[in-house]
Coordinates of C-alpha atoms in Angstrom, one line a residue:
M1 CA -48.7 73.6 -1.6
K2 CA -50.7 72.9 1.5
I3 CA -54.2 71.3 1.0
P4 CA -56.9 73.4 2.8
D5 CA -58.4 71.8 5.9
A6 CA -61.9 72.2 4.6
L7 CA -61.0 70.2 1.4
W8 CA -59.3 67.6 3.5
A9 CA -62.4 67.3 5.7
E10 CA -64.7 66.9 2.6
L11 CA -62.4 64.2 1.2
I12 CA -62.4 62.3 4.5
V13 CA -66.2 62.6 4.9
E14 CA -66.7 61.4 1.4
R15 CA -64.6 58.3 2.0
L16 CA -66.3 57.5 5.4
Q17 CA -69.7 57.6 3.7
I18 CA -68.9 54.6 1.5
E19 CA -70.7 51.5 2.5
D20 CA -67.7 49.5 3.8
C21 CA -67.0 52.2 6.4
I22 CA -70.6 52.5 7.4
H23 CA -71.0 48.7 8.0
S24 CA -67.5 47.7 9.1
G25 CA -66.3 50.8 10.9
W26 CA -63.1 52.7 10.2
I27 CA -59.7 53.6 11.6
M28 CA -57.8 56.8 10.7
E29 CA -54.0 57.0 11.1
A30 CA -52.3 60.3 11.7
I31 CA -55.5 62.2 10.9
P32 CA -56.1 65.0 11.9
Q33 CA -52.7 66.6 12.3
S34 CA -54.0 70.0 13.3
R35 CA -56.6 71.6 15.6
E36 CA -58.3 73.2 12.5
L37 CA -58.8 69.9 10.7
A38 CA -60.0 68.3 13.9
R39 CA -62.7 71.0 14.3
E40 CA -63.6 70.7 10.6
L41 CA -64.3 67.0 11.0
L42 CA -66.3 67.5 14.2
A43 CA -68.4 70.2 12.6
M44 CA -69.2 67.7 9.8
G45 CA -70.3 65.1 12.2
I46 CA -67.1 62.9 12.2
I47 CA -66.9 62.0 15.9
P48 CA -64.6 59.0 16.6
K49 CA -65.6 56.6 19.4
H50 CA -62.0 56.1 20.4
V51 CA -58.8 58.3 20.0
V52 CA -55.5 56.7 20.8
V53 CA -52.4 58.9 21.2
L54 CA -49.0 57.1 21.2
F55 CA -46.2 59.0 22.9
A56 CA -42.5 58.4 23.5
P57 CA -39.4 60.5 24.4
D58 CA -38.1 62.6 21.4
I59 CA -34.8 60.8 21.4
V60 CA -36.5 57.4 21.1
L61 CA -38.6 58.7 18.2
I62 CA -35.6 60.0 16.4
E63 CA -33.7 56.8 16.8
R64 CA -36.6 54.7 15.5
N65 CA -37.0 56.9 12.5
L66 CA -33.3 56.9 11.6
G67 CA -33.4 53.1 11.6
K68 CA -36.1 52.8 8.9
R69 CA -35.3 51.1 5.6
V70 CA -37.5 50.5 2.6
D71 CA -37.5 47.7 0.1
V72 CA -37.5 49.4 -3.2
S73 CA -39.1 46.5 -4.9
T74 CA -42.0 45.8 -2.6
G75 CA -42.4 49.0 -0.6
E76 CA -42.1 47.0 2.7
V77 CA -40.6 49.0 5.6
Y78 CA -37.9 47.3 7.8
H79 CA -35.8 48.5 10.7
T80 CA -32.2 48.1 11.4
T81 CA -32.8 47.2 15.1
F82 CA -36.4 45.9 15.4
D83 CA -37.2 44.2 12.1
W84 CA -34.1 43.4 10.0
P85 CA -34.7 40.9 7.2
T86 CA -32.9 37.6 7.4
E87 CA -32.7 37.2 3.6
D88 CA -29.6 38.6 2.1
Y89 CA -31.2 39.5 -1.3
I90 CA -33.8 41.7 0.6
R91 CA -31.1 43.5 2.6
Q92 CA -29.3 44.4 -0.6
R93 CA -32.5 46.1 -1.9
L94 CA -33.1 48.3 1.2
K95 CA -32.7 52.0 0.9
V96 CA -32.9 54.9 3.4
P97 CA -36.3 56.6 2.8
H98 CA -36.4 60.3 2.0
G99 CA -36.9 62.8 4.7
I100 CA -35.9 60.8 7.8
S101 CA -32.6 62.5 8.7
E102 CA -32.1 63.6 12.3
V103 CA -32.8 67.3 11.3
E104 CA -35.9 66.4 9.3
T105 CA -37.2 64.2 12.1
A106 CA -36.6 66.7 14.8
R107 CA -38.4 69.4 12.7
R108 CA -41.5 67.1 12.3
I109 CA -41.5 66.3 16.0
L110 CA -41.4 70.0 16.9
K111 CA -44.3 70.7 14.6
Y112 CA -46.2 67.8 16.3
H113 CA -45.6 69.3 19.7
Q114 CA -47.0 72.6 18.5
D115 CA -50.2 71.1 17.1
Y116 CA -50.9 68.4 19.7
P117 CA -52.5 70.7 22.4
G118 CA -55.2 71.8 20.0
I119 CA -56.0 68.2 18.9
L120 CA -56.1 67.2 22.6
Q121 CA -58.7 69.9 23.3
S122 CA -60.8 68.7 20.4
F123 CA -60.9 65.0 21.3
G124 CA -60.0 65.1 25.0
S125 CA -63.2 63.3 26.2
C126 CA -62.5 60.1 24.2
M127 CA -58.7 60.3 24.1
K128 CA -56.4 57.6 25.5
L129 CA -52.6 58.3 26.0
I130 CA -50.4 55.1 25.7
N131 CA -46.7 55.0 26.2
A132 CA -45.2 53.6 22.9
D133 CA -41.7 53.2 24.4
Q134 CA -42.3 49.5 25.2
P135 CA -42.5 46.2 23.3
C136 CA -44.9 46.4 20.4
A137 CA -47.1 43.5 21.7
D138 CA -47.6 45.4 25.0
V139 CA -48.6 48.6 23.1
F140 CA -51.0 46.7 21.0
A141 CA -52.6 45.0 24.0
Q142 CA -53.3 48.4 25.7
V143 CA -54.7 49.8 22.5
F144 CA -56.9 46.8 21.9
T145 CA -58.2 46.9 25.5
H146 CA -59.1 50.6 25.1
V147 CA -60.9 50.0 21.8
Q148 CA -62.9 47.1 23.2
A149 CA -64.1 49.2 26.1
P150 CA -67.5 50.9 25.6
P151 CA -67.1 54.5 24.4
R152 CA -67.7 57.2 27.0
T153 CA -71.2 58.6 26.6
L154 CA -72.6 61.9 27.6
A155 CA -76.2 60.8 27.6
P156 CA -78.6 62.2 28.6
F157 CA -76.8 65.5 27.9
S158 CA -75.8 64.8 24.3
P159 CA -77.8 61.8 23.0
R160 CA -78.7 61.3 19.3
I161 CA -82.2 59.8 19.5
L162 CA -84.4 58.6 16.6
L163 CA -88.1 58.0 17.2
C164 CA -89.9 55.7 14.7
G165 CA -93.5 54.4 14.6
P166 CA -96.8 54.7 12.7
P167 CA -98.9 57.9 12.6
G168 CA -100.5 58.5 16.0
S169 CA -97.9 56.4 18.0
G170 CA -96.9 59.5 20.0
K171 CA -93.5 60.4 18.5
S172 CA -94.1 64.1 18.6
M173 CA -95.2 64.1 22.2
Q174 CA -92.3 62.0 23.4
A175 CA -89.8 64.2 21.5
S176 CA -91.4 67.2 23.2
L177 CA -91.1 65.6 26.6
L178 CA -87.5 64.8 26.1
S179 CA -86.7 68.2 24.8
R180 CA -88.4 69.9 27.8
K181 CA -86.8 67.8 30.4
Y182 CA -83.2 67.5 29.1
G183 CA -82.9 70.5 26.7
I184 CA -82.4 68.1 23.8
I185 CA -83.0 69.8 20.4
N186 CA -86.3 68.6 19.0
V187 CA -85.9 68.1 15.3
C188 CA -89.2 67.4 13.5
C189 CA -88.5 66.7 9.8
G190 CA -91.9 68.0 8.6
Q191 CA -91.4 71.3 10.6
L192 CA -87.9 71.7 9.2
L193 CA -89.3 71.5 5.6
K194 CA -92.0 74.1 6.3
E195 CA -89.5 76.5 8.0
A196 CA -87.1 76.2 5.0
V197 CA -89.9 77.1 2.6
A198 CA -91.1 80.0 4.8
D199 CA -87.6 81.4 5.3
E200 CA -87.0 81.1 1.5
T201 CA -83.6 79.4 1.9
K202 CA -81.8 77.8 -1.0
L203 CA -83.1 74.4 0.1
G204 CA -86.5 76.0 0.7
E205 CA -86.6 77.0 -3.0
L206 CA -86.0 73.3 -3.9
I207 CA -88.7 72.1 -1.5
K208 CA -91.5 74.6 -2.5
P209 CA -92.4 72.9 -5.8
Y210 CA -93.0 69.7 -4.0
F211 CA -95.3 71.4 -1.5
D212 CA -97.2 73.2 -4.3
S213 CA -97.7 69.9 -6.2
G214 CA -98.5 67.8 -3.1
W215 CA -95.7 65.3 -3.8
P216 CA -93.3 64.0 -1.2
V217 CA -90.0 66.0 -1.0
A218 CA -87.1 64.1 -2.6
D219 CA -85.2 62.0 -0.1
N220 CA -81.8 63.5 -1.0
I221 CA -83.1 67.0 -0.3
V222 CA -84.5 66.0 3.0
V223 CA -81.3 64.3 4.1
K224 CA -79.2 67.3 3.1
M225 CA -81.5 69.5 5.1
L226 CA -81.3 67.2 8.1
S227 CA -77.6 66.9 7.9
E228 CA -77.2 70.7 8.0
R229 CA -79.5 71.0 11.0
L230 CA -78.0 68.1 13.0
N231 CA -74.5 69.3 12.4
R232 CA -75.1 72.7 14.0
L233 CA -73.3 73.5 17.3
D234 CA -76.5 73.3 19.5
C235 CA -77.1 69.7 18.3
H236 CA -73.5 68.7 19.0
I237 CA -73.6 70.2 22.5
R238 CA -77.1 69.4 23.6
G239 CA -77.9 66.3 21.5
W240 CA -81.0 65.9 19.3
V241 CA -84.2 63.8 19.0
L242 CA -85.4 63.3 15.4
H243 CA -88.8 62.2 14.3
G244 CA -90.7 62.2 11.0
F245 CA -87.8 60.6 9.1
P246 CA -86.9 58.0 7.9
R247 CA -90.1 56.5 6.8
D248 CA -88.8 53.4 5.0
E249 CA -85.7 51.3 4.6
D250 CA -84.2 53.2 1.6
Q251 CA -84.5 56.5 3.5
A252 CA -82.8 54.9 6.6
K253 CA -79.9 53.7 4.5
L254 CA -79.6 57.1 2.8
M255 CA -79.5 58.7 6.2
Q256 CA -76.6 56.4 7.3
R257 CA -74.7 57.2 4.1
A258 CA -75.0 60.9 5.1
N259 CA -73.4 59.9 8.5
I260 CA -76.5 60.7 10.5
N261 CA -76.1 57.9 13.1
P262 CA -78.4 57.9 16.1
N263 CA -77.1 56.3 19.3
R264 CA -80.6 55.4 20.5
V265 CA -83.4 54.2 18.1
F266 CA -86.9 53.6 19.5
F267 CA -89.8 52.0 17.7
L268 CA -93.2 52.8 19.2
H269 CA -95.6 50.0 18.5
I270 CA -99.4 50.6 18.6
T271 CA -102.4 48.7 17.3
P272 CA -104.3 50.1 14.2
E273 CA -107.4 50.4 16.4
S274 CA -105.7 52.7 18.9
I275 CA -104.3 54.8 16.0
L276 CA -107.8 55.4 14.7
E277 CA -109.0 56.3 18.1
R278 CA -106.2 58.8 18.6
L279 CA -106.3 60.5 15.2
C280 CA -109.9 60.3 14.0
Y281 CA -111.3 62.1 17.1
R282 CA -108.9 65.1 16.9
M283 CA -110.7 68.4 16.3
L284 CA -109.6 72.0 15.8
D285 CA -111.3 75.2 16.9
P286 CA -111.1 77.5 13.8
V287 CA -111.7 80.6 16.0
T288 CA -109.0 80.1 18.7
G289 CA -106.7 77.6 17.0
E290 CA -107.0 75.3 20.0
R291 CA -106.8 71.5 19.5
Y292 CA -109.2 69.1 21.2
H293 CA -110.0 65.4 21.3
T294 CA -113.5 64.2 21.5
L295 CA -112.6 61.4 24.0
Y296 CA -109.5 62.6 25.8
Q297 CA -109.8 66.4 25.8
P298 CA -113.2 67.7 24.8
A299 CA -114.0 71.4 24.5
A300 CA -115.0 73.1 27.7
S301 CA -118.1 74.8 26.4
K302 CA -121.0 73.8 24.1
E303 CA -120.4 76.8 21.9
A304 CA -116.8 75.8 21.3
S305 CA -117.8 72.2 20.8
E306 CA -120.3 73.1 18.0
R307 CA -117.7 74.9 15.9
L308 CA -115.0 72.3 16.0
L309 CA -113.7 71.0 12.7
I310 CA -111.8 67.8 11.7
H311 CA -108.8 68.0 9.4
P312 CA -109.2 66.0 6.2
R313 CA -106.0 64.1 7.0
D314 CA -107.7 62.8 10.2
L315 CA -110.7 61.3 8.4
E316 CA -110.9 57.5 8.9
E317 CA -110.2 56.6 5.3
A318 CA -107.1 58.8 5.2
V319 CA -105.8 57.5 8.5
K320 CA -106.2 53.9 7.4
L321 CA -104.3 54.5 4.2
K322 CA -101.4 56.0 6.2
V323 CA -101.4 53.1 8.7
D324 CA -101.5 50.5 5.9
A325 CA -98.6 52.2 4.1
Y326 CA -96.5 52.2 7.3
L327 CA -97.2 48.5 8.1
R328 CA -96.0 47.6 4.6
I329 CA -92.6 49.1 5.1
A330 CA -92.2 48.8 8.9
E331 CA -90.3 45.4 8.8
G332 CA -87.7 46.6 6.3
L333 CA -87.2 49.8 8.3
E334 CA -86.7 47.9 11.5
T335 CA -84.0 45.7 10.0
V336 CA -81.8 48.7 9.3
F337 CA -81.4 49.5 13.0
E338 CA -80.2 46.3 14.6
D339 CA -79.9 47.8 18.1
A340 CA -83.4 49.4 18.1
I341 CA -85.5 49.3 21.2
F342 CA -89.2 48.4 20.8
I343 CA -91.7 49.9 23.1
N344 CA -95.4 49.5 23.5
G345 CA -96.7 52.9 22.6
D346 CA -100.3 52.0 23.5
Q347 CA -99.9 53.2 27.1
D348 CA -100.1 56.4 29.1
P349 CA -97.6 58.9 27.5
Q350 CA -95.8 59.3 30.8
T351 CA -95.2 55.6 31.1
V352 CA -93.9 55.4 27.5
F353 CA -91.6 58.4 28.4
E354 CA -90.2 56.7 31.4
Y355 CA -89.3 53.6 29.4
I356 CA -87.5 55.8 26.8
E357 CA -85.8 57.9 29.5
S358 CA -84.4 54.8 31.2
Y359 CA -82.6 53.7 28.0
I360 CA -81.2 57.2 27.5
V361 CA -79.9 57.7 31.1
N362 CA -78.7 54.1 31.7
P363 CA -76.1 52.1 29.8
R364 CA -77.5 49.7 27.2
P365 CA -78.0 46.2 28.8
T366 CA -76.5 43.1 27.2
T367 CA -79.1 41.6 24.7
L368 CA -77.1 38.7 23.1
G369 CA -77.9 40.2 19.7
F370 CA -81.7 40.2 20.1
P371 CA -83.8 43.4 19.8
L372 CA -84.9 45.0 23.1
Q373 CA -88.6 45.0 23.7
M374 CA -90.6 46.7 26.5
A375 CA -94.1 45.7 27.4

């Protein structure tokens, strides 16, 4: 009985989310074997950096397969031509494995030829074809060279960007600028939560009690919601920029276990004094809904200025509490993202944007293991 592709994909994703795969990387052999499974894996966010396809003439493949022998005691595989054991007692234990007859092998090769074009279409951009009809050492050298090469990137057309920083550092504005210029999907975690509740989705029903009580939404619910959004087709094609999550080290690690892996992480640094200046002078016109800033964007008329209100979350005491909370967890959060880029966010927004843009458009420079910092 054939295992459904969707179930295969779930099993593979579950294995790749274990900590050893997250930190050490992974290599899959002979997976996927069909276009359908390849698409299932891509839809679930499993996007390999390198795909190697070994090819050889059918007659060579058949001859290689017919020469296989298995040690029934150890399970080791030998070959009558390329890897024949010198010990007589091992040779006496060798058996012909099941299913390698010429007819069986030819049938499997034919099935591969039928499925290969679909797999090629799925992974074509990062696929490397290598002739396997040559000495093993030569094949390995070519594979190793390919794997060592930097993976092809489609940035700025499909980047996965994470913006981190304290309240008032300008994450929302930079995400908006990136989205407008490059068509990247702007994913605001807080906005997603509100939309899920408003649309009365299944996740929204789980989120609503947290909203009603004023408690933070459980991390596992937030990550599930983010995973669903970032795995939609528009995010795969156009890329995404995420802000508002993670807020601490535990959330960042939970995000990694869910296979949400940004390829560019930016930390916007800004002094507490500048944060207070940016946030505590924000005002709202209750009549028009327009937002103003006493220093940077005052109301045009005296009448409008007199009716402006300040949101309770922008009161100095509330802002200080949020800033203090961020500073307590910032160091731990930064350690999770070893390749993060640190940018001085206490500058003109367009200047900050140009710094971010340069690291999206251009290849990452060599940093000798040290974090990148921009003045």
